[in-house]
């Protein structure tokens, strides 16, 4: 991130008028962004193919207006691409020449290398004149859609930003300020580093939840019999198995290298624990729990 005295930003960033934003995609995250921006005094607009979501966002007072297709031009200071991973690149391309020079664009995708690489290439060839900073809120729900959007969704959770090294510091700080106003904890990562770490703390846990749910069904003598005994620990561990199948198909395939590396580490650990049980090495089992207790202290 480099300082530059000639950074161009749109009027809303300098307080010359009420800042304006447009959210692309009024799902859980995009809808929560809309509500959170409204709370801190922004004028918010939205683009979403579902007219019902736009109508509900207007009814809640979170957005001023919305469109089912992108208008020819958006006079805004900030664009949030809250689109499915497979649509992010298309959404980014739609913005070129259709938002003001000096506006800031961010996304909320759980994989950063793809969109950050696209932004870097466009910046190098001069094909766009807006600023891009990758983003990923480390919060969410197994539920989806605007109906469960919550302006307080980001409160207290990490929010990862992945600016390129040549992104002006002034631009990064503008986005940092907004995220902090939401009550989130800003964390900086390089895009590749983000994808590797998120594979461990988000993507693989979803896989494990699915595997545990299916394995429990396999262990049932009758249809679902073992599940009748499921208590709080099982419900907590497998809650995220209810997440969107289509979304997670894209996540797991697009971040496959990092996920496979992470699974190798996980399989090594589960093999060690299996051997401890086979050898009745009780103290080794206890020590593994003690080490895990210490590791969890690093969770914010």
Rosetta silent file (secondary structure, phi, psi, omega in degrees, C-alpha in Angstrom):
SEQUENCE: XXXXXXXXXXXXXXXXXXXXXXXXXXXXXXXXXXXXXXXXXXXXXXXXXXXXXXXXXXXXXXXXXXXXXXXXXXXXXXXXXXXXXXXXXXXXXXXXXXXXXXXXXXXXXXXXXXXXXXXXXXXXXXXXXXXXXXXXXXXXXXXXXXXXXXXXXXXXXXXXXXXXXXXXXXXXXXXXXXXXXXXXXXXXXXXXXXXXXXXXXXXXXXXXXXXXXXXXXXXXXXXXXXXXXXXXXXXXXXXXXXXXXXXXXXXXXXXXXXXXXXXXXXXXXXXXXXXXXXXXXXXXXXXXXXXXXXXXXXXX
SCORE:     score description
SCORE:     0.000 S_00000001
   1 L     0.000  124.189 -175.300    0.000    0.000    0.000 S_00000001
   2 E  -117.401  140.580  173.610    1.563    3.278   -1.130 S_00000001
   3 L   -74.997  144.305  177.335    0.735    6.853   -0.195 S_00000001
   4 L  -145.983  126.490 -179.807   -0.035    9.144   -3.119 S_00000001
   5 L   -73.662   -9.687 -175.540   -0.778   12.884   -3.007 S_00000001
   6 L  -110.683   28.043 -179.954   -2.738   12.635   -6.265 S_00000001
   7 L   -69.577  126.346  178.301   -5.358   10.075   -5.256 S_00000001
   8 L   -96.347  125.966  176.744   -8.665   10.835   -6.941 S_00000001
   9 L  -130.415  152.046 -179.317  -11.778   10.021   -4.920 S_00000001
  10 L   -71.076  161.468 -172.488  -15.435   10.774   -5.580 S_00000001
  11 H   -57.320  -32.460 -178.477  -17.171   13.645   -3.695 S_00000001
  12 H   -63.357  -26.756  179.849  -18.874   11.428   -1.127 S_00000001
  13 H   -76.333  -21.469 -178.156  -15.511   10.379    0.297 S_00000001
  14 H  -102.885    6.942  177.124  -14.475   13.955    0.973 S_00000001
  15 L    80.348   12.346  179.570  -17.715   15.025    2.658 S_00000001
  16 L   -76.080  -17.855  174.515  -18.892   17.221   -0.220 S_00000001
  17 L  -158.914  170.041  176.412  -22.197   15.337   -0.255 S_00000001
  18 L   -60.862  128.104 -178.325  -23.911   12.420    1.432 S_00000001
  19 L   -66.656  146.314 -176.776  -21.947    9.311    0.388 S_00000001
  20 E  -124.621  141.998  179.852  -23.698    6.906   -1.952 S_00000001
  21 E  -135.141  155.064  172.020  -23.231    3.178   -2.428 S_00000001
  22 E  -127.880  129.822  179.166  -24.636    0.462   -4.643 S_00000001
  23 E  -101.041  124.767  175.448  -24.835   -3.166   -3.530 S_00000001
  24 E   -96.734  102.822  179.552  -24.735   -5.820   -6.241 S_00000001
  25 L   105.023  105.619 -178.151  -26.611   -8.789   -4.816 S_00000001
  26 L   -99.001   52.520  172.012  -29.067   -8.540   -1.914 S_00000001
  27 L   -84.003 -156.768 -179.946  -28.363  -11.899   -0.317 S_00000001
  28 H   -57.397  -52.289 -175.534  -27.361  -12.399    3.302 S_00000001
  29 H   -74.454  -48.076  179.889  -24.055  -10.505    3.024 S_00000001
  30 H   -62.025  -42.434  177.824  -25.097   -7.889    0.469 S_00000001
  31 H   -63.945  -38.319  177.921  -28.348   -7.201    2.292 S_00000001
  32 H   -66.560  -38.299  174.448  -26.470   -6.868    5.581 S_00000001
  33 H   -59.330  -44.825 -179.611  -24.071   -4.415    3.912 S_00000001
  34 H   -59.656  -47.982 -179.682  -27.058   -2.372    2.736 S_00000001
  35 H   -64.552  -39.053 -179.008  -28.557   -2.249    6.219 S_00000001
  36 H   -68.741  -40.354  177.370  -25.230   -1.458    7.874 S_00000001
  37 H   -65.262  -40.603  177.427  -24.466    1.390    5.436 S_00000001
  38 H   -59.366  -40.845 -179.575  -27.947    2.806    5.965 S_00000001
  39 H   -59.738  -34.372 -176.977  -27.328    2.785    9.713 S_00000001
  40 L   -97.774   15.214  168.532  -24.234    4.968    9.353 S_00000001
  41 L    96.441   12.527  178.256  -25.923    7.516    7.115 S_00000001
  42 L   -83.784  153.088  164.924  -25.199    6.429    3.565 S_00000001
  43 E   -87.493  127.434 -171.864  -27.627    6.609    0.654 S_00000001
  44 E  -122.787  138.661  175.950  -27.803    3.055   -0.618 S_00000001
  45 E  -126.845  170.367 -177.014  -28.971    1.574   -3.901 S_00000001
  46 E  -151.255  152.395  170.775  -28.955   -2.015   -5.120 S_00000001
  47 E  -123.503  122.728 -179.410  -28.895   -4.239   -8.176 S_00000001
  48 L  -155.533  137.896 -178.193  -30.476   -7.666   -7.779 S_00000001
  49 L   -68.323  -17.352 -179.237  -32.375   -9.920  -10.204 S_00000001
  50 L   -93.348  107.713 -178.624  -35.053  -10.579   -7.556 S_00000001
  51 H   -63.223  -29.961  179.750  -37.498   -7.690   -7.530 S_00000001
  52 H   -63.815  -36.913  178.542  -38.989   -8.979   -4.274 S_00000001
  53 H   -66.843  -41.099  177.808  -35.639   -8.490   -2.508 S_00000001
  54 H   -62.502  -46.477 -179.205  -35.389   -4.922   -3.803 S_00000001
  55 H   -60.157  -41.374 -179.267  -38.948   -4.156   -2.695 S_00000001
  56 H   -68.857  -37.757  178.167  -38.294   -5.551    0.797 S_00000001
  57 H   -65.162  -38.261  175.957  -35.033   -3.589    1.109 S_00000001
  58 H   -66.069  -42.843 -179.393  -36.898   -0.393    0.167 S_00000001
  59 H   -60.728  -39.065  178.344  -39.671   -1.241    2.639 S_00000001
  60 H   -72.829  -13.181 -178.679  -37.111   -1.648    5.437 S_00000001
  61 L    83.850   10.855 -176.792  -35.636    1.716    4.491 S_00000001
  62 L   -79.813  -29.412  178.371  -32.210    0.221    3.826 S_00000001
  63 L  -128.082  153.145  177.027  -32.034    1.325    0.172 S_00000001
  64 L   -79.749  -38.182 -177.805  -33.431    4.314   -1.714 S_00000001
  65 E  -164.247  167.191  178.563  -34.044    2.379   -4.918 S_00000001
  66 E  -153.522  166.350 -178.486  -32.932   -0.689   -6.827 S_00000001
  67 E  -137.162  149.449  176.630  -32.816   -2.253  -10.262 S_00000001
  68 L   -83.215  -15.217  173.305  -33.010   -5.803  -11.579 S_00000001
  69 L  -135.112  151.939 -177.432  -30.333   -4.912  -14.151 S_00000001
  70 L   -65.084  130.726  175.282  -27.437   -2.509  -13.865 S_00000001
  71 L   -64.053  168.850 -179.481  -28.285    1.032  -15.044 S_00000001
  72 L   -62.790  -34.450  179.574  -26.212    2.652  -17.768 S_00000001
  73 L  -149.049  141.439  178.824  -24.369    4.717  -15.134 S_00000001
  74 E  -117.345  114.758  178.743  -24.215    4.706  -11.329 S_00000001
  75 L   -87.978   78.538 -175.913  -23.346    7.998   -9.615 S_00000001
  76 L  -132.680  165.787  178.396  -21.966    6.381   -6.458 S_00000001
  77 L   -99.231  -26.610 -175.057  -18.855    6.456   -4.293 S_00000001
  78 E  -138.413  136.386  171.282  -18.781    2.775   -3.332 S_00000001
  79 E  -121.922  131.732  176.780  -19.794   -0.459   -5.028 S_00000001
  80 E  -112.953  114.156  178.048  -20.015   -3.717   -3.077 S_00000001
  81 E   -87.080   95.730  179.775  -19.960   -6.849   -5.243 S_00000001
  82 L  -106.500   55.193 -174.579  -21.906   -9.325   -3.103 S_00000001
  83 L  -104.720  160.247  171.643  -22.351  -11.793   -5.932 S_00000001
  84 L   -57.087  150.868 -176.353  -21.831  -15.565   -6.190 S_00000001
  85 H   -52.508  -40.140 -176.602  -18.212  -16.460   -6.920 S_00000001
  86 H   -70.782  -12.542 -179.416  -19.006  -17.500  -10.474 S_00000001
  87 H  -107.170   -2.961 -174.824  -20.536  -14.067  -11.181 S_00000001
  88 H   -62.017  -46.677 -177.831  -17.887  -11.847   -9.588 S_00000001
  89 H   -61.623  -42.599  178.456  -15.770  -11.352  -12.699 S_00000001
  90 H   -63.470  -42.814  178.337  -18.816  -10.469  -14.794 S_00000001
  91 H   -61.406  -41.332  177.592  -20.004   -8.036  -12.130 S_00000001
  92 H   -61.338  -46.980 -178.002  -16.579   -6.400  -12.041 S_00000001
  93 H   -62.000  -33.374  179.623  -16.507   -6.032  -15.833 S_00000001
  94 H   -62.282  -24.772 -175.062  -19.929   -4.363  -15.801 S_00000001
  95 H   -78.962  -23.124 -175.104  -18.527   -1.513  -13.724 S_00000001
  96 L   -61.520  118.902  179.664  -15.864   -0.435  -16.214 S_00000001
  97 L    79.654    4.304 -175.604  -16.914    2.932  -17.633 S_00000001
  98 L  -125.243    9.171  170.366  -20.200    2.911  -15.706 S_00000001
  99 E  -134.397  158.570 -173.300  -19.203    4.312  -12.315 S_00000001
 100 L   -64.805  151.384  171.896  -17.394    7.596  -11.567 S_00000001
 101 L   -61.896  132.805  179.410  -13.653    7.944  -11.686 S_00000001
 102 L    92.152    1.452  174.704  -12.293    7.676   -8.146 S_00000001
 103 L   -75.865  163.443 -179.131  -15.027    5.443   -6.772 S_00000001
 104 E  -113.659  136.022  178.774  -14.082    2.453   -4.613 S_00000001
 105 E  -120.973  136.611  173.042  -15.126   -1.117   -5.364 S_00000001
 106 E  -136.381  167.092  176.114  -14.927   -4.075   -3.001 S_00000001
 107 E  -129.000  176.726  179.494  -16.269   -7.608   -2.997 S_00000001
 108 L  -127.599   16.912 -175.020  -17.259  -10.091   -0.288 S_00000001
 109 L   -67.101  147.883 -177.477  -16.149  -13.353   -1.916 S_00000001
 110 L   -83.154   -0.404  173.185  -14.619  -16.122    0.164 S_00000001
 111 L  -126.151  130.144 -170.561  -11.854  -16.643   -2.430 S_00000001
 112 L  -107.227  -25.680 -173.032   -9.621  -13.698   -3.199 S_00000001
 113 H   -62.066  -40.692 -176.737   -6.977  -14.747   -5.745 S_00000001
 114 H   -63.097  -54.703 -175.038   -9.313  -14.791   -8.751 S_00000001
 115 H   -71.772  -34.940  178.846  -10.903  -11.356   -8.337 S_00000001
 116 H   -68.469  -36.512  176.309   -7.711   -9.707   -7.065 S_00000001
 117 H   -64.046  -42.884  179.167   -5.766  -11.011  -10.076 S_00000001
 118 H   -61.535  -44.337  179.021   -8.424   -9.608  -12.403 S_00000001
 119 H   -62.334  -41.594 -179.032   -8.266   -6.233  -10.671 S_00000001
 120 H   -63.059  -44.084  179.755   -4.463   -6.191  -10.849 S_00000001
 121 H   -63.380  -44.246  179.960   -4.444   -6.917  -14.590 S_00000001
 122 H   -63.395  -38.588  178.727   -7.058   -4.233  -15.274 S_00000001
 123 H   -66.091  -38.168 -178.442   -5.112   -1.688  -13.245 S_00000001
 124 H   -68.567  -36.251 -179.252   -1.912   -2.506  -15.115 S_00000001
 125 H   -93.188    2.891  174.864   -3.480   -2.103  -18.550 S_00000001
 126 L    69.898   25.383 -176.238   -5.408    1.023  -17.546 S_00000001
 127 L   -85.014   -4.744  175.971   -8.808   -0.384  -18.464 S_00000001
 128 L  -144.021  154.863 -178.622  -10.581    0.993  -15.369 S_00000001
 129 L  -122.808   25.781  171.792  -10.328    4.153  -13.282 S_00000001
 130 L  -108.973  164.876  179.856  -11.874    3.017  -10.008 S_00000001
 131 E   -96.190  137.829  178.551  -10.069    1.658   -6.953 S_00000001
 132 E  -121.038  133.979  173.492  -10.511   -1.991   -5.955 S_00000001
 133 E  -133.571  116.669  178.947   -9.910   -3.545   -2.542 S_00000001
 134 E   -65.726  146.978  179.934  -10.785   -7.200   -2.036 S_00000001
 135 E  -146.132  155.936  178.141  -12.793   -8.058    1.053 S_00000001
 136 E  -155.290  106.388  176.401  -14.222  -11.027    2.922 S_00000001
 137 E   -74.204  127.723 -178.337  -16.354  -10.808    6.089 S_00000001
 138 L   -89.758   59.527  177.524  -15.629  -13.801    8.326 S_00000001
 139 L  -154.143  167.512 -179.409  -19.226  -14.166    9.400 S_00000001
 140 L   163.977 -155.739 -177.441  -22.401  -15.523    7.911 S_00000001
 141 L  -160.115  156.997  173.099  -25.100  -18.118    8.374 S_00000001
 142 L   -72.140  -14.569  175.789  -26.220  -21.459    7.013 S_00000001
 143 L   -87.685  159.818 -177.623  -29.324  -19.536    5.911 S_00000001
 144 L  -140.045  166.925  177.298  -29.298  -17.386    2.793 S_00000001
 145 L    99.254  161.637 -176.959  -31.259  -14.622    1.103 S_00000001
 146 H   -63.636  -28.007 -177.450  -32.257  -11.090    1.928 S_00000001
 147 H   -57.443  -27.339 -178.860  -34.845  -12.267    4.436 S_00000001
 148 H  -105.698    9.211  177.814  -32.109  -13.129    6.953 S_00000001
 149 L   -63.059  145.668 -173.781  -29.916  -10.060    6.274 S_00000001
 150 L  -145.593  119.528  179.169  -28.879   -8.246    9.449 S_00000001
 151 L   -58.568  -22.247  179.463  -27.122   -4.850    9.759 S_00000001
 152 L   -93.296   10.876 -174.386  -25.361   -6.193   12.860 S_00000001
 153 L   -58.949  -34.281 -173.020  -24.010   -9.276   11.079 S_00000001
 154 L   -88.305  -10.781 -174.430  -20.401   -8.017   11.011 S_00000001
 155 L   -57.764  120.767  174.096  -20.273   -6.831   14.626 S_00000001
 156 L    83.425   -1.464 -177.583  -17.346   -8.367   16.495 S_00000001
 157 L  -106.773  156.229  175.979  -16.114  -10.604   13.662 S_00000001
 158 E   -65.151  144.289  173.824  -12.931  -10.405   11.559 S_00000001
 159 E  -129.602  112.320 -175.101  -13.261   -8.675    8.197 S_00000001
 160 E   -85.365  132.824  171.856  -10.393   -9.466    5.827 S_00000001
 161 E  -118.026  138.743 -175.889   -9.159   -6.858    3.351 S_00000001
 162 E  -127.056   63.531  179.262   -6.715   -7.809    0.593 S_00000001
 163 L   -68.888  148.578  173.468   -5.447   -4.577   -1.038 S_00000001
 164 L   -71.237  158.698 -175.179   -2.742   -4.780   -3.664 S_00000001
 165 L   -62.891  -25.612 -178.867    0.658   -3.391   -2.663 S_00000001
 166 L   -97.870    9.108  177.413    0.191   -0.346   -4.916 S_00000001
 167 L   -71.227  129.118 -178.155   -3.301    0.476   -3.662 S_00000001
 168 E   -57.807  135.778  179.439   -3.238    4.031   -2.224 S_00000001
 169 H   -56.940  -35.788 -179.538   -3.268    4.071    1.566 S_00000001
 170 H   -61.684  -39.475  178.507   -5.988    6.714    1.497 S_00000001
 171 H   -65.747  -47.334 -179.245   -8.289    4.337   -0.388 S_00000001
 172 H   -59.554  -43.024 -177.253   -7.632    1.452    1.983 S_00000001
 173 H   -67.204  -31.526  175.399   -8.292    3.631    5.019 S_00000001
 174 H   -60.922  -44.443 -179.921  -11.644    4.778    3.644 S_00000001
 175 H   -71.448  -38.298  175.981  -12.793    1.173    3.467 S_00000001
 176 H   -56.863  -43.373 -178.669  -11.227    0.360    6.833 S_00000001
 177 H   -60.120  -41.784  179.041  -13.235    3.186    8.364 S_00000001
 178 H   -65.047  -49.375 -177.590  -16.528    1.815    7.071 S_00000001
 179 H   -59.930  -39.273  178.265  -15.826   -1.739    8.182 S_00000001
 180 H   -68.438  -33.572  175.563  -14.854   -0.521   11.627 S_00000001
 181 H   -64.900  -26.880  175.432  -18.064    1.507   11.845 S_00000001
 182 L   -73.254  -10.736 -177.999  -19.874   -1.793   11.296 S_00000001
 183 L    89.199   10.738  179.761  -18.131   -3.052   14.443 S_00000001
 184 L   -87.564  163.753  179.617  -15.940   -5.550   12.583 S_00000001
 185 E  -104.942  112.367 -176.235  -12.233   -6.227   13.212 S_00000001
 186 E   -73.378  131.557  176.608  -10.141   -5.422   10.138 S_00000001
 187 E  -129.369  132.217  179.122   -7.487   -7.996    9.234 S_00000001
 188 E   -99.397  137.853  174.921   -5.100   -7.591    6.284 S_00000001
 189 L  -145.035  151.311  166.852   -3.962  -10.500    4.151 S_00000001
 190 L   -75.028  149.128 -171.308   -2.361  -11.073    0.764 S_00000001
 191 H   -56.933  -46.400 -179.005   -4.852  -12.813   -1.527 S_00000001
 192 H   -63.882  -41.358  178.857   -2.996  -16.155   -1.735 S_00000001
 193 H   -62.947  -42.390  177.210   -2.429  -16.200    2.021 S_00000001
 194 H   -56.762  -49.072 -175.004   -6.113  -15.483    2.595 S_00000001
 195 H   -63.481  -36.198  178.782   -7.243  -18.385    0.422 S_00000001
 196 H   -69.007  -42.421 -177.056   -4.933  -20.838    2.197 S_00000001
 197 H   -73.596  -39.068  179.632   -5.987  -19.764    5.676 S_00000001
 198 H   -67.708  -28.735  174.262   -9.702  -19.558    4.896 S_00000001
 199 H   -55.923  -39.061 -177.273   -9.524  -23.095    3.536 S_00000001
 200 H   -78.607  -39.551 -171.705   -8.680  -24.205    7.086 S_00000001
 201 H   -96.010   -7.528 -178.738  -11.038  -22.025    9.120 S_00000001
 202 H  -135.225  -54.737 -172.451  -14.065  -21.995    6.807 S_00000001
 203 H   -69.266  -48.562 -179.979  -14.005  -24.243    3.762 S_00000001
 204 H   -66.284  -39.989  174.997  -12.773  -27.468    5.379 S_00000001
 205 H   -54.585  -36.115  176.865  -15.113  -27.119    8.403 S_00000001
 206 H   -66.210  -40.535  176.291  -18.029  -27.169    5.971 S_00000001
 207 H   -61.978  -42.966 -178.627  -16.664  -30.337    4.389 S_00000001
 208 H   -65.848  -36.500  177.879  -16.216  -31.949    7.802 S_00000001
 209 H   -63.553  -41.589  177.555  -19.771  -31.046    8.799 S_00000001
 210 H   -65.196  -46.242 -178.401  -21.091  -32.747    5.668 S_00000001
 211 H   -62.134  -42.484  179.856  -18.867  -35.805    6.170 S_00000001
 212 H   -65.606  -40.822  178.346  -19.876  -36.198    9.822 S_00000001
 213 H   -61.546  -46.733 -178.957  -23.572  -35.885    8.979 S_00000001
 214 H   -68.757  -37.695  179.218  -23.361  -38.524    6.237 S_00000001
 215 H   -66.056  -35.298  178.287  -21.177  -40.837    8.350 S_00000001
 216 H   -66.717  -38.432  174.661  -23.701  -40.670   11.189 S_00000001
 217 H   -63.020  -40.577  178.710  -26.417  -41.679    8.764 S_00000001
 218 H   -61.424  -32.873 -177.557  -24.174  -44.577    7.658 S_00000001
 219 H   -79.540   -9.971 -177.797  -23.836  -45.646   11.305 S_00000001
 220 L   -75.206  129.781  177.392  -27.613  -45.751   11.826 S_00000001
 221 L   -69.781  -33.007  174.607  -29.074  -49.236   12.025 S_00000001
 222 L  -123.996  166.688 -176.683  -32.356  -47.817   10.814 S_00000001
 223 L   -52.617  109.269  175.388  -33.094  -44.697    8.761 S_00000001
 224 L    71.661   13.373 -174.078  -31.788  -41.796   10.866 S_00000001
 225 L   -63.933  -40.253  179.732  -31.799  -43.734   14.134 S_00000001
 226 H   -65.489  -30.768 -178.443  -28.443  -42.380   15.349 S_00000001
 227 H   -68.983  -20.397  176.926  -29.608  -38.857   14.605 S_00000001
 228 H   -64.447  -20.435 -178.395  -32.408  -39.272   17.150 S_00000001
 229 H   -96.031   -0.028 -173.931  -29.701  -39.106   19.813 S_00000001
 230 L   -64.158  122.799  176.807  -28.052  -35.950   18.461 S_00000001
 231 L  -103.502 -158.105 -172.695  -27.461  -33.405   21.199 S_00000001
 232 H   -64.306  -41.408 -176.790  -26.022  -29.943   21.276 S_00000001
 233 H   -63.340  -43.697  179.501  -22.448  -30.838   20.278 S_00000001
 234 H   -65.341  -42.992 -179.581  -23.556  -32.713   17.163 S_00000001
 235 H   -62.663  -41.293  179.360  -26.014  -29.981   16.214 S_00000001
 236 H   -65.851  -43.238 -177.371  -23.334  -27.291   16.632 S_00000001
 237 H   -66.893  -32.063 -172.978  -20.740  -29.245   14.660 S_00000001
 238 H  -106.094    2.037 -177.808  -23.062  -30.027   11.750 S_00000001
 239 H   -52.826  -43.313 -174.135  -25.125  -26.811   11.584 S_00000001
 240 H   -74.691   -4.923  173.121  -23.164  -25.509    8.588 S_00000001
 241 H   -67.999  -14.522  177.590  -23.962  -28.663    6.607 S_00000001
 242 H   -82.517    2.623 -178.021  -27.289  -26.908    5.930 S_00000001
 243 L   -68.039  165.782 -175.625  -25.489  -24.263    3.830 S_00000001
 244 L   -58.907  118.262  178.203  -26.257  -23.699    0.145 S_00000001
 245 H   -59.988  -42.221 -177.479  -25.105  -26.724   -1.927 S_00000001
 246 H   -66.082  -40.726  179.455  -24.674  -24.657   -5.097 S_00000001
 247 H   -64.728  -45.209 -175.645  -22.598  -21.986   -3.370 S_00000001
 248 H   -73.548  -24.816  171.709  -20.327  -24.491   -1.656 S_00000001
 249 H   -59.171  -46.537  179.768  -19.819  -26.468   -4.841 S_00000001
 250 H   -64.925  -44.875 -178.592  -18.269  -23.333   -6.352 S_00000001
 251 H   -59.260  -50.095 -173.322  -16.203  -22.520   -3.255 S_00000001
 252 H   -68.406  -35.560  179.574  -14.697  -25.985   -2.906 S_00000001
 253 H   -76.562  -36.935 -176.830  -13.832  -26.381   -6.577 S_00000001
 254 H   -75.973  -24.767  177.984  -12.428  -22.865   -7.005 S_00000001
 255 L  -111.288   28.360 -173.775  -10.215  -23.102   -3.925 S_00000001
 256 H   -55.224  -46.355 -177.913   -9.355  -26.773   -4.449 S_00000001
 257 H   -57.806  -45.840 -179.144   -5.518  -26.552   -4.154 S_00000001
 258 H   -67.645  -37.950 -179.753   -5.632  -24.827   -0.758 S_00000001
 259 H   -67.119  -42.273  179.451   -8.408  -27.119    0.482 S_00000001
 260 H   -64.049  -39.993  175.815   -6.545  -30.261   -0.573 S_00000001
 261 H   -61.696  -42.762  179.279   -3.410  -29.035    1.215 S_00000001
 262 H   -65.224  -39.025  178.466   -5.492  -28.382    4.314 S_00000001
 263 H   -64.000  -33.316  176.668   -7.130  -31.782    4.159 S_00000001
 264 H   -61.552  -43.780  177.586   -3.673  -33.367    4.116 S_00000001
 265 H   -64.409  -43.071 -179.220   -2.886  -31.628    7.413 S_00000001
 266 H   -64.313  -43.800 -179.573   -6.256  -32.601    8.896 S_00000001
 267 H   -62.427  -35.461  177.204   -5.907  -36.236    7.820 S_00000001
 268 H   -62.642  -44.475 -179.555   -2.483  -36.376    9.471 S_00000001
 269 H   -67.271  -42.373 -178.407   -3.941  -35.184   12.764 S_00000001
 270 H   -68.463  -31.443  175.767   -6.954  -37.510   12.661 S_00000001
 271 H   -65.611  -41.353  178.560   -4.618  -40.422   11.891 S_00000001
 272 H   -61.561  -43.639  179.694   -2.542  -39.555   14.964 S_00000001
 273 H   -67.464  -37.216  177.629   -5.650  -39.499   17.163 S_00000001
 274 H   -61.692  -43.036  179.578   -6.876  -42.773   15.689 S_00000001
 275 H   -65.655  -36.037  177.120   -3.536  -44.400   16.530 S_00000001
 276 H   -60.961  -41.962 -179.814   -3.742  -43.038   20.088 S_00000001
 277 H   -67.920  -44.705 -179.735   -7.127  -44.703   20.534 S_00000001
 278 H   -60.248  -38.417 -177.807   -5.959  -47.984   18.983 S_00000001
 279 L   -89.641    2.748 -179.125   -2.927  -48.053   21.270 S_00000001
 280 L    53.306   41.807 -179.456   -5.002  -46.924   24.270 S_00000001
 281 L   -88.208   77.036 -174.219   -2.561  -44.061   24.754 S_00000001
 282 H   -59.363  -41.366 -178.074   -4.756  -42.117   27.140 S_00000001
 283 H   -67.336  -35.064  177.294   -2.177  -39.516   28.118 S_00000001
 284 H   -65.919  -37.028  176.402   -1.454  -38.728   24.453 S_00000001
 285 H   -63.347  -47.510  179.617   -5.175  -38.171   23.902 S_00000001
 286 H   -60.880  -38.889 -179.859   -5.349  -35.854   26.893 S_00000001
 287 H   -65.684  -36.878  177.379   -2.279  -33.986   25.681 S_00000001
 288 H   -62.152  -40.914  177.010   -3.906  -33.446   22.277 S_00000001
 289 H   -65.079  -41.431  179.959   -6.896  -31.863   24.022 S_00000001
 290 H   -62.550  -41.643  178.790   -4.607  -29.688   26.151 S_00000001
 291 H   -64.894  -39.870  179.144   -2.760  -28.465   23.040 S_00000001
 292 H   -64.212  -38.339  176.268   -6.059  -27.729   21.288 S_00000001
 293 H   -58.154  -43.325 -179.229   -7.197  -25.698   24.298 S_00000001
 294 H   -67.036  -41.110 -179.124   -4.062  -23.573   24.008 S_00000001
 295 H   -63.368  -40.048 -176.794   -4.434  -23.119   20.258 S_00000001
 296 H   -65.937  -16.304  177.041   -8.046  -21.948   20.606 S_00000001
 297 L   -64.954  -18.977  179.984   -6.884  -19.044   22.779 S_00000001
 298 L   -81.148   -8.646  177.364   -5.688  -17.392   19.571 S_00000001
 299 L   -73.136  124.985 -178.317   -9.256  -17.152   18.281 S_00000001
 300 L   -70.381    0.000    0.000  -10.339  -13.532   18.647 S_00000001
